[in-house]
Structure formats: structure tokens, C-alpha cells
Amino acid sequence: MTGSTLTPHHPSRRSLIGGGLSLTLLGLGLSGCSTDGDAAADSGPFPESWDEALTIDVFDGLANQMGEQPGWFGHLVEKDFALTLNVIAPNVAGGGDTLYNTRVAAGDLGDVVVTDVGQKLDELVEGGLLTDLTPYYEHMTSAARFDTAIQKVNEGKDGIYAIPTQVSSLKPTEPSEGIDPTFGPFLRWDVYKEIGYPEIGTLEDLTPVLEEMQKAQPTTENGKKVYALSLFKDWDGNFMNNAKQPCCYYGYDEVGFVLAAADGSDFQSIIDPDGLYVRTLRWFFDLNQKGLVDPDSTTQNYDTLYSKMQSGNVLFSFWPWQGQAAFNTEAHVAEGKGFMLAPLADQRIFSYGASIYGAQQVFAVGSQGGDPQRSAAFIDWLYSPAGVYANSSQTMGAAGPQGLTWELNGDKKPELTELGRKALLGDGAELPAEWGGGAYADGVSWLNTTTVLGSDEDPDTGYPYNYKMWETYQESVANPLTEDWAGRMGGAATTMEYLVANDQLAVAPGASYVAPQDSSEIETIRNQVKAAIVQSSWKMAFAGSENDFDALLEDLTSTAEGLGYQKVLDVDMANAKEQDAARKDVAEQFG
């Protein structure tokens, strides 16, 4: 799984969407485009307020809703900037690049643009679809705190066209996540407790543990069958997505068809018979042979699985943000029920280091917008403490606006308000009229991207933006589940604290490496090979016997090689090693 998310709370989808637009298409209809450089040349400080109401188009490749931003976030933006945000979301409009290509060919992507670093950004700049923000930059004081990242993403360009997301002031060798890593073996801790907290040495040692857990909890309260493991196909790309996740428990993440160790010590072919990916497929196979895998796995989607987790039908979660978000309600944790990390003795969980250069997505201002100065001011606000708290509230750990969902207590420590607890931890909250009214959940930002990492320190309070890292939060949410877990984990307050203390975290320094675009030949071969890998992986996981499994693996290897797998593997190996070099370089510079 990789970083940025296309669905709220599910960052593992980022790497499954890709593709760009050719310069030939970019050339269509762009002769009349201008970067508005002359108009912006006399730009002064941003006004304290804007009188004229304006609706702007926000073309956002990460957004999952489309239309005018509603609720409290829309109210905030309208109050401060007299702006209404009309979000244009390719994910909603059928996915892929069709909408992007159409709007680019027309010469107008939007007033504000959220797009990818690399080919797309380069083509938009070359095609004249983006505004050079140089005349505004000296007034973008919030974003400019991350000047290193901004200068890096605009290298080779004749101005400042892009402001990177997920920027950080942390060292690149420090984890970017908050209280939990992105990955980890999370079990229904209450059922694990019921069978006596058995030690788990390796991934394979999880099998008898899960078998005992399924025997201890064979059905839910409403009588439906419980399974140790439940899978889904939605996020499959270069391989079976679910089978890659345990590879991350051992410090690896993917680069195309390569599994790359966080420290650069190893690079594995995804179909290496002795590699981690095939090892995980054998683990799935073994679990299924013992009746521990949900038979709906081959046909259900993520949403169906998530509903099953909410209902208690599944005992294992690949990620903290899956099982905990679905099942760890206030009612359940008060009863001591919920998902918590049950560590493997040999694990070193992969962690994305904080990126000094930001993520692979950027904010930009379109060249055809009606008020580029106001668009620039709006983007700059998103990087201010107020903007970080407000905009990031669709993702885990963001606190929402000060004065609404949180405030500084008498000790000058940030603390959730009663409304904030209802909104973020409970069953939801209705907002007062002065905040636009309606349900809090209905008003969260549709931009679906984080400008500054939640684990970064708010310069105004001295505490992280992520409310889950606040002492006041951790003290207030102590419950029978977390207390029992901490008692077994040496008193650790959070998963991350435990992993760091036990040297079970493999941090890949944050370098924001972007692999080059595949050539047409490599792209064609990759598409054929990945289809074979995905199809064979599912067959292997649900094979009828070990002989069948081995035969399917042998067939996959020969099929992939026949399709030209080695050519793509060579490209991915080179990219993986370039990524490692970039990581080592940034760690040496800023670590």
C-alpha cells in the first residue's frame, strides 16, 4: 500500500490510480492560454477581506464528492474569502483521466487545481494551464514556511507553479504517521485475550492463533458466521493488494513489481518463489484450507467488508485505520472490545518517513481563473494552523476548527470540546447556526488532502495538529480495551510508542521520489503481466491443494516471463534503487 488516499481513511489506494496526458492532446486548444503574469505583476499583500462573492472551480484528483462544498467548511471559506468552492472530482465522474483530458483540451482545468507531481504537473505548466505564483509568493507566508519543499517541486520551471501537499518540518527519518503506523497486524484484542494472549513469533504463527480465535468466537451476536480473515479485490493493481500488506510488516513496500526494503538492504521480485509476496499467498492458502477465510472474499468489495468489520464478522485487520475505525466504537471499547496491535516477534513494520519535500500531489492555480490572487490566498490559508485544522478534518487525527471542536484549556493545552467529542468520537454532532448548521460530518472538507502532516507541531500551541497525539485526548479516552492492551505492552500509550521502544519500526526516509513514466512498450507489458499476477494470486490463495498452489505459481512464473516480465522488472528495479538513493540523500541532508 502507498500513501495518499482516494477514499477517506484508505491510503493504500494511492498507487492503484495512474496515467497521464500526452503533450499532443495538451496542445489542443491551448494557444489562447496565458499565465496571467502581467496581471499579477503588481500584486500586493492579500486583502483582509473580499467583498465580491465568487464561485471558483476546484479540480481535485483526490476528491470523492462533487459539487458545491457544503456545511461548516464551506461556511468558513465563504466567510473568510467570499468564495464558494465548486469541486470537480474525476473519481466521481467515472474515474480515470477522461474528465481531466477533456478539460485540459478545452484549456481550462479550474481556478484551483489538485494534481500529481511528474508528467501531469510538467504538462500543465508547459501547456500554459497554470499561473506562475511568484508575484503572490512573498505574501503566502503560511505556505512559505515550507520553502524547501516548494522550491524542490518547482525545480526546472521558470516560476512557482505548485505547492506540495503533506509537507512537514519533521526530520525525514522520523515517522510521518501519528499514534499508529499505516500497516500492522491488528486483531480483535478481546478475543485474543479470551484465548490467553498467545505469543506470535512469525506471520505463520498467526495461523493457530486465528484458528483458536475463530473457535472462541464462531458467530456474532446476531448469529452470523465469524471469519478470521476477509479479503477484497477493489484495490488490486500490479498484484493482489491484500497479499502485499503483510510484506509491510517486514519493512518492505512496493515499487511496481518490486518489493523494496525501507533501508535499501533488499529488493525482491513480487513473484520470487522465496519472496515475501508468495510467502503471504501461502499464508492465505493455509488459512483458507483451515476454513478461516471468508468465502465471499473473491466477490465482495471494500465497503461490504467494512460493514462486516463493523458487525464483528472479522477478527483480523491489515491496517489500524480499517478495523479500529469500523469496530472500536465508544460502546465497544467500554466493554473491552476492539482491534489492537498484536505484534509478531520478528516484525519491523514499514513506516513512511516525514517528507521534507511533501507528497506526490500539489495545489496550483489555474491560468484562466477569475481571481488568481484570491485563489492563492485561499491555498495559503490551507497551510496556516487554522487551515490545517479545518481542511484536514476528513482524515484521521485532524481536530477541526479551534473554538468549535477544540480549545485551549486552563493549562494552555489543546483539548476537544464536548461538541468535538461528539463530532469526532461519538455518533455525530449538529452545529450551531454561526457555523453554518447541519451535521458536522456533512460539512468536512471535500478536498480530501492534507497540506501539513498532522504529526507536525502547530507553531501557535506547540502541540501536534493530530488530536490523537494530545495528552488530553489520550487521558480522556482511556478505556478497558486500551488499558488492557497497555498492560500487556509494557505500559505503551500508543502503537507507535510500543514499536519505537521495541525497535520494530522500519522508517523509509521521506524523499518524495516519483518514478518516471513508463514507456508505451513497458506500459503495455505491465498491463498484461499484472493481470496475470492478480488472477493467479487469487487462484493460489484459494487453491484446492498444495500441489495446485505450486502448479499455479510455476504457471504464473512462465506466463509472466513469456509476456516480457523481466523487461518491466528491470525498469522497476532501477526505479527502486533510485528511490533508495533519494532516501539516503535526503536522510544525509536533513536527518
XYZ file of C-alpha atoms in Angstrom:
591
model
C 0.000 0.000 0.000
C 1.125 3.502 -0.593
C 0.419 6.837 0.720
C -2.266 9.189 -0.446
C -5.818 8.260 -0.441
C -8.576 8.221 -2.947
C -11.114 7.140 -0.388
C -11.219 8.715 3.084
C -9.217 6.681 5.627
C -7.857 4.281 2.969
C -4.401 5.454 1.979
C -3.459 2.171 0.388
C -5.288 3.052 -2.828
C -2.918 5.782 -3.942
C -0.644 3.639 -6.101
C -3.532 1.989 -7.976
C -4.509 5.030 -9.983
C -2.152 6.490 -12.546
C -1.742 7.600 -16.117
C -1.095 10.908 -17.761
C -1.987 13.010 -20.749
C 0.113 13.266 -23.855
C 1.646 16.529 -24.927
C -0.150 16.087 -28.250
C -3.514 16.310 -26.508
C -2.279 19.093 -24.300
C -1.568 21.115 -27.386
C -5.216 21.139 -28.417
C -6.996 24.392 -27.745
C -4.221 25.927 -25.636
C -2.932 28.618 -27.971
C -5.004 31.261 -26.221
C -3.835 30.335 -22.704
C -1.983 32.819 -20.544
C -0.345 32.526 -17.170
C -1.689 35.951 -16.224
C 1.847 37.058 -15.343
C 1.241 40.681 -16.366
C -1.992 40.916 -14.428
C -0.267 39.617 -11.301
C 2.866 41.723 -11.639
C 1.578 44.447 -9.290
C 0.161 42.056 -6.700
C 0.388 43.422 -3.162
C -0.456 41.917 0.237
C -3.624 39.859 0.364
C -6.696 41.855 1.427
C -8.039 41.214 4.914
C -11.430 40.503 3.346
C -13.114 40.241 -0.039
C -16.445 41.916 -0.732
C -17.417 40.358 -4.045
C -18.773 36.818 -3.778
C -17.176 34.400 -6.222
C -17.651 30.748 -7.109
C -14.458 29.002 -8.183
C -13.907 25.587 -9.772
C -11.595 23.305 -7.801
C -10.367 20.448 -9.987
C -9.290 17.849 -7.447
C -7.898 14.468 -8.467
C -8.263 13.234 -4.866
C -11.807 14.373 -4.101
C -14.588 11.843 -3.584
C -17.508 14.289 -3.714
C -18.533 16.637 -6.487
C -20.429 19.928 -6.468
C -20.528 22.906 -4.128
C -18.755 22.367 -0.802
C -21.463 22.267 1.882
C -21.559 22.721 5.640
C -19.148 24.294 8.066
C -16.062 24.115 5.835
C -17.934 25.816 3.028
C -19.200 28.368 5.568
C -15.626 29.071 6.757
C -14.312 29.608 3.246
C -17.249 31.805 2.298
C -16.851 33.909 5.470
C -13.081 34.406 5.108
C -12.713 34.601 1.327
C -16.237 35.212 -0.054
C -15.644 32.019 -2.035
C -17.914 29.129 -2.901
C -15.931 26.026 -3.842
C -17.326 24.051 -6.769
C -15.433 20.774 -6.516
C -14.829 18.869 -9.756
C -13.896 15.274 -8.931
C -12.684 12.823 -11.595
C -13.201 9.976 -9.089
C -16.912 10.749 -9.057
C -17.165 11.458 -12.783
C -16.311 7.917 -13.833
C -12.682 7.728 -12.721
C -9.611 7.672 -14.933
C -8.360 10.641 -16.931
C -11.355 11.262 -19.191
C -12.575 14.376 -17.387
C -9.013 15.631 -16.954
C -8.248 15.203 -20.655
C -11.473 16.917 -21.707
C -10.891 19.980 -19.548
C -7.222 20.234 -20.485
C -8.100 20.083 -24.176
C -10.555 22.930 -23.559
C -7.747 24.961 -21.982
C -9.282 25.400 -18.523
C -8.767 22.832 -15.778
C -10.082 25.011 -12.932
C -9.375 28.036 -10.715
C -7.653 25.824 -8.114
C -6.101 22.517 -9.136
C -5.002 19.481 -7.130
C -2.894 17.276 -9.385
C 0.088 14.911 -9.447
C 3.786 15.746 -9.465
C 5.577 14.464 -12.522
C 4.135 14.194 -16.004
C 0.820 15.871 -15.277
C 2.303 18.862 -13.493
C 5.005 19.288 -16.150
C 2.482 19.154 -18.979
C 0.140 21.609 -17.311
C 2.979 24.090 -16.851
C 4.266 23.623 -20.398
C 0.728 23.902 -21.771
C 0.082 27.209 -20.012
C -2.781 25.964 -17.840
C -1.252 27.073 -14.530
C -0.477 30.502 -13.095
C 3.029 31.439 -12.001
C 2.543 32.237 -8.302
C 5.816 34.158 -7.988
C 4.097 37.588 -7.690
C 1.987 36.249 -4.785
C 4.584 34.049 -3.115
C 6.104 36.668 -0.816
C 2.636 37.145 0.685
C 1.978 33.371 1.040
C 3.634 33.360 4.449
C 1.986 30.168 5.703
C 2.950 28.041 2.709
C 6.394 29.656 2.505
C 7.314 28.119 5.871
C 7.907 25.049 3.705
C 10.002 26.838 1.101
C 12.412 23.907 0.717
C 9.586 21.679 -0.491
C 8.141 24.384 -2.742
C 11.471 25.127 -4.400
C 12.091 21.414 -4.914
C 8.791 20.698 -6.673
C 9.279 23.711 -8.952
C 12.847 22.840 -9.952
C 13.420 23.289 -13.669
C 10.400 25.541 -14.100
C 10.501 29.265 -14.804
C 8.442 30.178 -11.747
C 6.416 28.840 -8.811
C 3.506 26.839 -10.143
C 2.881 24.241 -7.443
C 2.620 23.998 -3.660
C 3.191 20.398 -2.444
C 0.854 18.663 -0.011
C 1.732 16.693 3.154
C 4.736 18.907 3.840
C 6.495 18.606 7.155
C 9.078 20.260 9.356
C 9.972 16.910 10.923
C 13.176 15.101 10.038
C 12.733 12.690 7.100
C 13.950 9.847 9.312
C 11.016 10.341 11.695
C 7.733 8.522 11.019
C 5.069 10.599 9.301
C 2.199 8.744 10.951
C 0.664 9.691 14.280
C -0.176 7.187 17.008
C -0.427 4.240 14.602
C 1.676 3.206 11.609
C -0.052 2.769 8.252
C 0.309 -1.013 8.445
C 0.235 -3.629 11.170
C -1.313 -6.921 12.330
C -4.391 -5.758 14.218
C -6.550 -8.396 15.926
C -9.785 -8.372 17.849
C -7.932 -7.913 21.130
C -10.828 -9.059 23.314
C -10.942 -12.420 21.527
C -7.147 -12.656 21.608
C -7.380 -12.049 25.355
C -10.030 -14.767 25.640
C -7.616 -17.380 24.262
C -4.842 -16.310 26.644
C -2.699 -13.819 24.693
C -0.531 -16.472 22.966
C 2.898 -15.351 21.751
C 3.119 -14.800 17.983
C 6.581 -15.401 16.557
C 6.070 -15.009 12.803
C 3.342 -14.437 10.230
C 2.821 -18.195 10.014
C 2.449 -18.373 13.813
C -0.635 -16.203 13.431
C -2.455 -19.150 11.847
C -3.063 -21.244 15.007
C -3.832 -18.045 16.930
C -6.501 -17.016 14.419
C -7.832 -20.572 14.396
C -8.282 -20.502 18.161
C -9.867 -17.056 17.974
C -12.398 -18.189 15.373
C -13.282 -21.189 17.548
C -13.716 -18.892 20.544
C -15.983 -16.516 18.593
C -17.665 -18.579 15.864
C -20.634 -16.248 15.393
C -21.662 -12.649 16.033
C -24.403 -11.646 18.446
C -26.923 -11.841 15.612
C -25.801 -15.356 14.728
C -23.760 -14.652 11.582
C -20.551 -16.606 10.993
C -17.268 -15.010 12.027
C -14.090 -15.444 9.955
C -10.505 -14.793 10.919
C -9.726 -13.146 7.591
C -11.816 -11.440 4.918
C -10.396 -10.117 1.649
C -11.468 -7.864 -1.230
C -10.321 -7.115 -4.795
C -11.074 -3.392 -5.223
C -7.507 -2.145 -4.822
C -5.665 -4.736 -6.911
C -3.162 -3.172 -9.306
C 0.268 -4.586 -10.103
C -0.605 -7.515 -7.819
C -3.167 -8.692 -5.269
C -3.250 -5.722 -2.903
C -4.191 -7.698 0.212
C -1.233 -10.055 -0.247
C 1.207 -7.143 -0.232
C 0.126 -5.842 3.162
C 1.941 -8.411 5.376
C 5.101 -7.661 3.364
C 4.950 -4.232 5.012
C 5.111 -5.931 8.417
C 8.666 -6.881 7.486
C 9.791 -3.449 6.303
C 9.002 -3.634 2.578
C 6.835 -1.535 0.266
C 6.269 -1.742 -3.478
C 7.814 -0.049 -6.489
C 5.945 -1.556 -9.431
C 6.751 -5.284 -9.421
C 9.485 -4.830 -6.796
C 9.295 -5.091 -3.028
C 11.880 -2.668 -1.651
C 13.184 -2.734 1.916
C 12.864 0.576 3.754
C 16.613 0.655 4.434
C 17.627 -0.361 0.907
C 19.093 -3.660 2.068
C 16.969 -5.839 -0.234
C 14.900 -5.688 -3.427
C 12.607 -8.606 -4.299
C 10.664 -9.534 -7.396
C 6.993 -9.749 -6.496
C 6.792 -13.289 -7.942
C 10.032 -14.564 -6.390
C 9.047 -18.056 -5.103
C 11.113 -17.377 -1.962
C 9.927 -13.792 -1.537
C 7.526 -12.203 0.906
C 4.612 -11.816 -1.516
C 4.481 -15.527 -2.380
C 5.009 -16.279 1.312
C 1.860 -14.282 2.078
C -0.090 -16.107 -0.639
C 0.932 -19.400 1.011
C -0.284 -17.992 4.323
C -3.651 -17.117 2.761
C -3.799 -20.609 1.254
C -3.110 -22.247 4.607
C -5.736 -20.113 6.362
C -8.303 -20.997 3.708
C -7.517 -24.705 3.984
C -8.426 -24.420 7.668
C -11.713 -22.633 6.950
C -10.519 -19.303 8.309
C -11.065 -17.140 5.186
C -14.419 -15.582 4.341
C -15.688 -17.336 1.176
C -17.141 -14.006 -0.010
C -13.581 -12.669 -0.359
C -13.402 -13.259 -4.116
C -16.590 -11.312 -4.890
C -17.089 -8.637 -2.215
C -15.853 -5.049 -2.343
C -14.207 -2.977 0.387
C -17.465 -1.413 1.569
C -19.030 -4.830 2.118
C -16.007 -5.981 4.094
C -16.032 -2.779 6.151
C -19.677 -3.418 7.076
C -18.730 -6.918 8.192
C -15.998 -5.491 10.401
C -18.475 -3.078 11.918
C -20.723 -6.021 12.751
C -17.914 -8.112 14.275
C -17.723 -10.705 11.491
C -13.930 -10.379 11.007
C -11.109 -10.901 13.521
C -8.043 -9.602 11.633
C -7.308 -6.226 10.036
C -4.342 -5.417 7.774
C -4.403 -1.774 8.878
C -5.243 0.176 12.062
C -7.447 2.582 10.121
C -9.607 -0.298 8.938
C -10.515 -2.477 11.926
C -10.316 0.261 14.544
C -12.360 2.746 12.531
C -15.022 0.136 11.847
C -15.348 -1.605 15.221
C -13.730 0.434 18.004
C -16.792 2.478 18.896
C -17.114 4.068 22.322
C -19.639 1.396 23.275
C -17.374 -1.460 22.215
C -14.174 -0.166 23.828
C -16.071 0.494 27.068
C -16.780 -3.254 27.065
C -13.113 -4.006 26.357
C -13.819 -4.954 22.743
C -11.864 -3.759 19.715
C -8.912 -4.089 17.363
C -5.400 -3.507 18.718
C -1.913 -4.399 17.523
C -0.858 -7.950 18.424
C 2.824 -7.864 17.446
C 4.766 -10.522 15.605
C 8.067 -11.113 17.367
C 10.019 -10.757 14.098
C 8.176 -7.745 12.659
C 9.722 -4.418 11.613
C 6.747 -2.505 10.310
C 7.271 -0.221 7.329
C 6.733 3.462 8.093
C 6.729 6.393 5.689
C 9.221 8.962 6.911
C 8.127 12.577 7.117
C 8.810 14.176 3.765
C 10.727 17.414 3.737
C 9.602 17.746 0.108
C 5.935 16.825 0.568
C 3.781 14.274 -1.213
C 3.159 13.467 -4.872
C 0.132 15.772 -5.070
C 0.220 19.574 -5.293
C -2.026 22.624 -5.203
C -1.881 25.031 -8.117
C -3.853 27.990 -9.511
C -5.361 27.699 -12.994
C -4.358 30.264 -15.607
C -7.935 31.016 -16.653
C -9.345 31.748 -13.179
C -11.294 34.893 -12.398
C -9.282 35.925 -9.323
C -5.846 34.259 -9.071
C -4.857 36.411 -6.096
C -7.805 35.155 -4.071
C -7.127 31.563 -5.138
C -3.515 31.968 -3.990
C -4.669 33.444 -0.669
C -7.080 30.530 -0.169
C -4.310 27.988 -0.826
C -2.002 29.823 1.561
C -4.676 29.673 4.285
C -4.800 25.893 3.877
C -1.188 25.826 5.141
C -1.873 28.047 8.164
C -2.704 26.398 11.505
C -6.379 27.351 11.086
C -6.432 25.886 7.589
C -4.638 22.691 8.600
C -7.113 22.014 11.405
C -10.118 22.800 9.202
C -9.205 21.238 5.869
C -7.663 18.029 7.138
C -10.670 17.004 9.162
C -11.714 14.344 6.645
C -8.633 12.329 7.507
C -7.799 10.530 10.727
C -6.496 12.616 13.601
C -7.424 16.147 12.466
C -9.119 18.226 15.113
C -11.355 20.602 13.154
C -11.684 24.338 13.850
C -10.494 25.879 17.099
C -13.431 27.255 19.050
C -15.748 24.612 17.629
C -14.311 21.130 18.124
C -11.369 22.030 20.357
C -9.978 24.801 22.530
C -7.020 25.540 24.789
C -7.801 24.584 28.388
C -6.658 26.390 31.522
C -3.228 24.808 31.227
C -2.925 26.060 27.625
C -3.177 22.505 26.356
C -5.402 21.700 23.358
C -8.468 19.711 24.332
C -11.590 18.559 22.495
C -14.808 20.371 23.361
C -17.970 18.482 24.199
C -19.178 19.114 20.655
C -15.805 17.974 19.332
C -16.031 14.693 21.203
C -19.488 14.078 19.767
C -18.351 15.030 16.274
C -15.077 13.086 16.226
C -15.614 10.248 18.690
C -19.329 9.784 19.090
C -22.374 9.400 16.882
C -22.044 12.857 15.334
C -22.938 16.416 16.235
C -25.268 19.123 14.941
C -23.645 22.534 14.554
C -24.930 25.935 15.688
C -26.125 28.438 13.074
C -22.991 30.577 13.373
C -21.030 27.602 11.991
C -23.448 27.003 9.151
C -25.684 24.497 10.940
C -26.198 20.911 9.853
C -24.281 17.790 10.833
C -20.549 18.146 11.422
C -19.808 15.079 9.291
C -21.667 16.584 6.331
C -19.512 19.706 6.354
C -15.966 18.296 6.316
C -13.662 19.483 3.542
C -14.192 17.768 0.221
C -10.607 18.492 -0.869
C -9.516 15.183 0.710
C -5.870 16.109 1.045
C -3.635 17.156 3.909
C -1.402 20.179 3.470
C 0.775 19.778 6.595
C 1.319 16.459 8.388
C -0.848 16.020 11.475
C 2.194 14.950 13.477
C 3.807 18.334 12.796
C 3.770 20.896 15.593
C 1.315 23.785 15.488
C 3.578 26.841 15.943
C 0.843 28.621 17.887
C 0.256 25.914 20.525
C 3.450 23.857 20.478
C 1.386 20.649 20.162
C 0.781 18.374 17.152
C -2.176 19.104 14.882
C -3.296 15.495 15.309
C -5.631 15.467 18.302
C -4.949 11.774 18.906
C -1.419 12.748 19.911
C -2.620 15.197 22.580
C -2.142 14.212 26.228
C -5.645 15.458 26.999
C -7.116 13.151 24.367
C -5.201 10.069 25.454
C -6.150 10.655 29.073
C -9.805 11.201 28.197
C -10.234 8.103 26.053
C -8.548 5.587 28.357
C -10.895 2.617 28.478
C -10.884 -1.073 29.401
C -9.584 -2.038 25.944
C -6.615 0.349 25.807
C -5.773 -0.211 29.469
C -5.658 -3.981 28.997
C -3.555 -3.580 25.831
C -1.118 -1.189 27.533
C -0.766 -3.592 30.436
C 0.394 -6.309 28.054
C 2.632 -3.947 26.051
C 4.902 -2.624 28.766
C 2.758 0.398 29.507
C 2.966 1.881 25.990
C 0.330 4.566 25.440
C 0.171 4.111 21.646
C 1.080 1.600 18.972
C 3.836 3.851 17.660
C 5.310 4.268 21.137
C 5.478 0.482 21.509
C 7.066 -0.057 18.082
C 9.717 2.623 18.603
C 10.572 1.347 22.087
C 10.985 -2.207 20.785
C 12.872 -1.346 17.585
C 10.058 -2.759 15.461
C 9.676 0.144 13.054
C 11.425 0.431 9.667
C 11.272 4.087 8.648
C 11.845 4.818 4.959
C 13.215 8.388 4.850
C 10.712 10.745 3.250
C 12.142 11.655 -0.164
C 9.004 12.183 -2.303
C 10.508 10.107 -5.096
C 8.369 9.906 -8.252
C 9.113 7.055 -10.661
C 9.462 8.068 -14.324
C 6.509 7.464 -16.624
C 6.564 4.039 -18.282
C 7.363 3.935 -21.985
C 4.492 2.710 -24.146
C 6.203 -0.682 -24.513
C 6.699 -1.110 -20.770
C 3.159 0.072 -20.035
C 1.723 -2.487 -22.469
C 3.756 -5.346 -20.997
C 2.991 -4.228 -17.426
C -0.763 -4.239 -18.060
C -0.616 -7.787 -19.424
C 1.645 -9.108 -16.678
C -0.203 -7.512 -13.774
C -3.478 -9.034 -14.972
C -1.821 -12.462 -14.899
C -0.306 -11.839 -11.442
C -3.594 -10.686 -9.931
C -5.597 -13.547 -11.427
C -3.063 -16.201 -10.420
C -2.639 -14.750 -6.921
C -6.323 -15.157 -6.142
C -6.312 -18.687 -7.557
C -3.274 -19.558 -5.432
C -4.857 -18.186 -2.251
C -7.915 -20.355 -2.822
C -6.153 -23.364 -4.384
C -7.538 -26.791 -3.620
C -4.241 -28.336 -2.560
C -0.578 -27.532 -2.050
C 0.217 -29.239 -5.359
C -2.299 -26.965 -7.062
C -0.704 -23.939 -5.402
C 2.767 -24.909 -6.624
C 1.497 -25.626 -10.137
C -0.241 -22.237 -10.289
C 2.950 -20.498 -9.131
C 5.027 -22.302 -11.743
C 2.492 -21.431 -14.431
C 2.439 -17.773 -13.344
C 6.224 -17.566 -13.479
C 6.422 -18.988 -17.005
C 3.446 -16.908 -18.223
C 4.903 -13.687 -16.817
C 8.322 -14.379 -18.323
C 6.696 -15.135 -21.673
C 4.895 -11.797 -21.598
C 8.154 -9.893 -21.014
C 8.083 -9.599 -17.204
C 11.873 -9.247 -16.987
C 11.822 -6.026 -19.038
C 9.393 -4.399 -16.617
C 11.197 -5.828 -13.588
C 14.456 -4.276 -14.801
C 12.751 -0.858 -15.005
C 11.179 -1.243 -11.562
C 14.450 -2.436 -10.023
C 16.222 0.624 -11.389
C 13.443 2.861 -10.051
C 13.540 1.162 -6.650
C 17.280 1.760 -6.401
C 16.873 5.386 -7.478
C 14.237 5.777 -4.771
C 16.609 4.306 -2.212
C 19.363 6.684 -3.304
C 16.954 9.616 -2.940
C 16.024 8.410 0.554
C 19.640 8.111 1.606
C 20.402 11.534 0.152
C 17.561 13.283 1.977
C 18.412 11.483 5.224
C 22.011 12.684 4.924
C 20.943 16.260 4.138
C 18.165 16.684 6.691
C 18.296 13.671 9.016
